[in-house]
Structure formats: structure tokens, C-alpha cells
Amino acid sequence: MKKIAWLLPLLWLALSACSSSDNMAIGDNSQNALDWPGVYAGELPCGNCKATKVFLQINSDNTYELTLREEDLDGRDQAPTIQQGTFTWSKSGSTITLDRKVWPKQFLVGENQLFMLDDGGKRITGDLAAKYRLIKD
């Protein structure tokens, strides 16, 4: 009987540790499961130019450098706009938000690609949706 008495607290401790670790487990998300640092590039539609070339470098220390370069209607590249800053991850670990008031501002992070999000944080849909994607170099 004495052997059982000292085993009961150990059994209770082992069972409670298992149940609490199950409650605290987090699943894989873009932040912890993907090789997301790197340079992403694409060409976004432009209303008054041929295209806006975008280069976004995101770093593992949550800093970024965003380069936007418009190609005018004659096919000439204009001087680039370069912004640097930090970004934050969403609580779900699936999107990043750039810290400055730049455009584009939010991205859904996928496998070797970023999807630009609209002002409400939603994926862009419609005929031009594929144009709002940056591919990792």
C-alpha cells in the first residue's frame, strides 16, 4: 500500500504534464515552418505607367527594404523609391505588416512567395489577382 501511495502523485504529475502540453501546442505557420527570409520580386499593375517593379527584402531580424521602381509608358525605369524599416507578424504567423505608411503594406507569406493584401488585410481577387504576387529570388 505504501508503494502505491507514493506512485499516485507521480502518476498525477505525469498525466497533468501531458494534458497541459497538449493545450499549449502550436501548429506550423508561415513564420515558424517556412524559409521566409530573402528577396521577393514582382511587377504590379500601374494605372499611369507600364508597371511598378517591386523588390522586397525581408530579413530574419524582422527588418525589410522595399524598392519600388515605376516603368513609364515608354518602357524607361524611373528613379527608385527605397524604404527601410521593420515588420511585424500577425498573431497567426501567416502575414507580415510593414511598419511605415508605404504601399504595399501587408503580405500573406507563402512558400517562396508573398501575396499582397488589400487595405482590409484580404487577398486581392479578380482578373489581376496573379499580378499581386511577389516571387522569392
mmCIF file with all atom_site columns, N, CA and C in Angstrom, residues 11-35:
data_model
loop_
_atom_site.group_PDB
_atom_site.id
_atom_site.type_symbol
_atom_site.label_atom_id
_atom_site.label_alt_id
_atom_site.label_comp_id
_atom_site.label_asym_id
_atom_site.label_entity_id
_atom_site.label_seq_id
_atom_site.pdbx_PDB_ins_code
_atom_site.Cartn_x
_atom_site.Cartn_y
_atom_site.Cartn_z
_atom_site.occupancy
_atom_site.B_iso_or_equiv
_atom_site.pdbx_formal_charge
_atom_site.auth_seq_id
_atom_site.auth_comp_id
_atom_site.auth_asym_id
_atom_site.auth_atom_id
_atom_site.pdbx_PDB_model_num
ATOM 1  N N  . LEU A 1 11 ? 2.099  9.709  -10.829 1.00 0.00 ? 11 LEU A N  1
ATOM 2  C CA . LEU A 1 11 ? 1.181  9.456  -11.934 1.00 0.00 ? 11 LEU A CA 1
ATOM 3  C C  . LEU A 1 11 ? 0.350  10.702 -12.251 1.00 0.00 ? 11 LEU A C  1
ATOM 4  N N  . TRP A 1 12 ? -0.144 11.353 -11.205 1.00 0.00 ? 12 TRP A N  1
ATOM 5  C CA . TRP A 1 12 ? -0.926 12.573 -11.400 1.00 0.00 ? 12 TRP A CA 1
ATOM 6  C C  . TRP A 1 12 ? -0.081 13.653 -12.079 1.00 0.00 ? 12 TRP A C  1
ATOM 7  N N  . LEU A 1 13 ? 1.179  13.822 -11.659 1.00 0.00 ? 13 LEU A N  1
ATOM 8  C CA . LEU A 1 13 ? 2.079  14.808 -12.245 1.00 0.00 ? 13 LEU A CA 1
ATOM 9  C C  . LEU A 1 13 ? 2.329  14.501 -13.719 1.00 0.00 ? 13 LEU A C  1
ATOM 10 N N  . ALA A 1 14 ? 2.566  13.244 -14.040 1.00 0.00 ? 14 ALA A N  1
ATOM 11 C CA . ALA A 1 14 ? 2.821  12.859 -15.429 1.00 0.00 ? 14 ALA A CA 1
ATOM 12 C C  . ALA A 1 14 ? 1.601  13.121 -16.305 1.00 0.00 ? 14 ALA A C  1
ATOM 13 N N  . LEU A 1 15 ? 0.421  12.769 -15.818 1.00 0.00 ? 15 LEU A N  1
ATOM 14 C CA . LEU A 1 15 ? -0.801 12.985 -16.600 1.00 0.00 ? 15 LEU A CA 1
ATOM 15 C C  . LEU A 1 15 ? -1.116 14.465 -16.774 1.00 0.00 ? 15 LEU A C  1
ATOM 16 N N  . SER A 1 16 ? -0.914 15.252 -15.734 1.00 0.00 ? 16 SER A N  1
ATOM 17 C CA . SER A 1 16 ? -1.213 16.675 -15.866 1.00 0.00 ? 16 SER A CA 1
ATOM 18 C C  . SER A 1 16 ? -0.205 17.360 -16.783 1.00 0.00 ? 16 SER A C  1
ATOM 19 N N  . ALA A 1 17 ? 1.039  16.919 -16.795 1.00 0.00 ? 17 ALA A N  1
ATOM 20 C CA . ALA A 1 17 ? 2.033  17.489 -17.707 1.00 0.00 ? 17 ALA A CA 1
ATOM 21 C C  . ALA A 1 17 ? 1.662  17.193 -19.154 1.00 0.00 ? 17 ALA A C  1
ATOM 22 N N  . CYS A 1 18 ? 1.187  15.985 -19.415 1.00 0.00 ? 18 CYS A N  1
ATOM 23 C CA . CYS A 1 18 ? 0.788  15.638 -20.777 1.00 0.00 ? 18 CYS A CA 1
ATOM 24 C C  . CYS A 1 18 ? -0.388 16.471 -21.237 1.00 0.00 ? 18 CYS A C  1
ATOM 25 N N  . SER A 1 19 ? -1.371 16.637 -20.379 1.00 0.00 ? 19 SER A N  1
ATOM 26 C CA . SER A 1 19 ? -2.556 17.371 -20.803 1.00 0.00 ? 19 SER A CA 1
ATOM 27 C C  . SER A 1 19 ? -2.255 18.856 -20.984 1.00 0.00 ? 19 SER A C  1
ATOM 28 N N  . SER A 1 20 ? -1.399 19.436 -20.159 1.00 0.00 ? 20 SER A N  1
ATOM 29 C CA . SER A 1 20 ? -1.115 20.854 -20.329 1.00 0.00 ? 20 SER A CA 1
ATOM 30 C C  . SER A 1 20 ? -0.258 21.115 -21.555 1.00 0.00 ? 20 SER A C  1
ATOM 31 N N  . SER A 1 21 ? 0.641  20.205 -21.909 1.00 0.00 ? 21 SER A N  1
ATOM 32 C CA . SER A 1 21 ? 1.441  20.427 -23.100 1.00 0.00 ? 21 SER A CA 1
ATOM 33 C C  . SER A 1 21 ? 0.585  20.312 -24.355 1.00 0.00 ? 21 SER A C  1
ATOM 34 N N  . ASP A 1 22 ? -0.448 19.477 -24.335 1.00 0.00 ? 22 ASP A N  1
ATOM 35 C CA . ASP A 1 22 ? -1.350 19.398 -25.479 1.00 0.00 ? 22 ASP A CA 1
ATOM 36 C C  . ASP A 1 22 ? -2.098 20.710 -25.664 1.00 0.00 ? 22 ASP A C  1
ATOM 37 N N  . ASN A 1 23 ? -2.474 21.340 -24.564 1.00 0.00 ? 23 ASN A N  1
ATOM 38 C CA . ASN A 1 23 ? -3.201 22.596 -24.642 1.00 0.00 ? 23 ASN A CA 1
ATOM 39 C C  . ASN A 1 23 ? -2.319 23.732 -25.129 1.00 0.00 ? 23 ASN A C  1
ATOM 40 N N  . MET A 1 24 ? -1.023 23.635 -24.916 1.00 0.00 ? 24 MET A N  1
ATOM 41 C CA . MET A 1 24 ? -0.123 24.719 -25.271 1.00 0.00 ? 24 MET A CA 1
ATOM 42 C C  . MET A 1 24 ? 0.540  24.508 -26.629 1.00 0.00 ? 24 MET A C  1
ATOM 43 N N  . ALA A 1 25 ? 0.296  23.399 -27.274 1.00 0.00 ? 25 ALA A N  1
ATOM 44 C CA . ALA A 1 25 ? 0.946  23.128 -28.556 1.00 0.00 ? 25 ALA A CA 1
ATOM 45 C C  . ALA A 1 25 ? 0.474  24.125 -29.605 1.00 0.00 ? 25 ALA A C  1
ATOM 46 N N  . ILE A 1 26 ? 1.416  24.593 -30.427 1.00 0.00 ? 26 ILE A N  1
ATOM 47 C CA . ILE A 1 26 ? 1.051  25.474 -31.524 1.00 0.00 ? 26 ILE A CA 1
ATOM 48 C C  . ILE A 1 26 ? 1.388  24.777 -32.820 1.00 0.00 ? 26 ILE A C  1
ATOM 49 N N  . GLY A 1 27 ? 0.586  25.026 -33.814 1.00 0.00 ? 27 GLY A N  1
ATOM 50 C CA . GLY A 1 27 ? 0.788  24.379 -35.100 1.00 0.00 ? 27 GLY A CA 1
ATOM 51 C C  . GLY A 1 27 ? 1.789  25.130 -35.948 1.00 0.00 ? 27 GLY A C  1
ATOM 52 N N  . ASP A 1 28 ? 2.132  24.520 -37.060 1.00 0.00 ? 28 ASP A N  1
ATOM 53 C CA . ASP A 1 28 ? 3.030  25.159 -38.005 1.00 0.00 ? 28 ASP A CA 1
ATOM 54 C C  . ASP A 1 28 ? 2.320  26.326 -38.681 1.00 0.00 ? 28 ASP A C  1
ATOM 55 N N  . ASN A 1 29 ? 3.068  27.376 -38.926 1.00 0.00 ? 29 ASN A N  1
ATOM 56 C CA . ASN A 1 29 ? 2.565  28.519 -39.673 1.00 0.00 ? 29 ASN A CA 1
ATOM 57 C C  . ASN A 1 29 ? 3.698  29.052 -40.528 1.00 0.00 ? 29 ASN A C  1
ATOM 58 N N  . SER A 1 30 ? 3.446  30.079 -41.286 1.00 0.00 ? 30 SER A N  1
ATOM 59 C CA . SER A 1 30 ? 4.462  30.624 -42.189 1.00 0.00 ? 30 SER A CA 1
ATOM 60 C C  . SER A 1 30 ? 5.696  31.099 -41.434 1.00 0.00 ? 30 SER A C  1
ATOM 61 N N  . GLN A 1 31 ? 5.485  31.685 -40.276 1.00 0.00 ? 31 GLN A N  1
ATOM 62 C CA . GLN A 1 31 ? 6.593  32.244 -39.507 1.00 0.00 ? 31 GLN A CA 1
ATOM 63 C C  . GLN A 1 31 ? 7.542  31.165 -39.002 1.00 0.00 ? 31 GLN A C  1
ATOM 64 N N  . ASN A 1 32 ? 7.006  30.041 -38.534 1.00 0.00 ? 32 ASN A N  1
ATOM 65 C CA . ASN A 1 32 ? 7.879  29.035 -37.925 1.00 0.00 ? 32 ASN A CA 1
ATOM 66 C C  . ASN A 1 32 ? 8.160  27.822 -38.802 1.00 0.00 ? 32 ASN A C  1
ATOM 67 N N  . ALA A 1 33 ? 7.504  27.699 -39.947 1.00 0.00 ? 33 ALA A N  1
ATOM 68 C CA . ALA A 1 33 ? 7.691  26.492 -40.760 1.00 0.00 ? 33 ALA A CA 1
ATOM 69 C C  . ALA A 1 33 ? 8.300  26.754 -42.141 1.00 0.00 ? 33 ALA A C  1
ATOM 70 N N  . LEU A 1 34 ? 8.350  28.008 -42.571 1.00 0.00 ? 34 LEU A N  1
ATOM 71 C CA . LEU A 1 34 ? 8.858  28.302 -43.906 1.00 0.00 ? 34 LEU A CA 1
ATOM 72 C C  . LEU A 1 34 ? 10.216 29.001 -43.839 1.00 0.00 ? 34 LEU A C  1
ATOM 73 N N  . ASP A 1 35 ? 10.982 28.862 -44.905 1.00 0.00 ? 35 ASP A N  1
ATOM 74 C CA . ASP A 1 35 ? 12.250 29.574 -45.060 1.00 0.00 ? 35 ASP A CA 1
ATOM 75 C C  . ASP A 1 35 ? 11.924 30.912 -45.717 1.00 0.00 ? 35 ASP A C  1
#
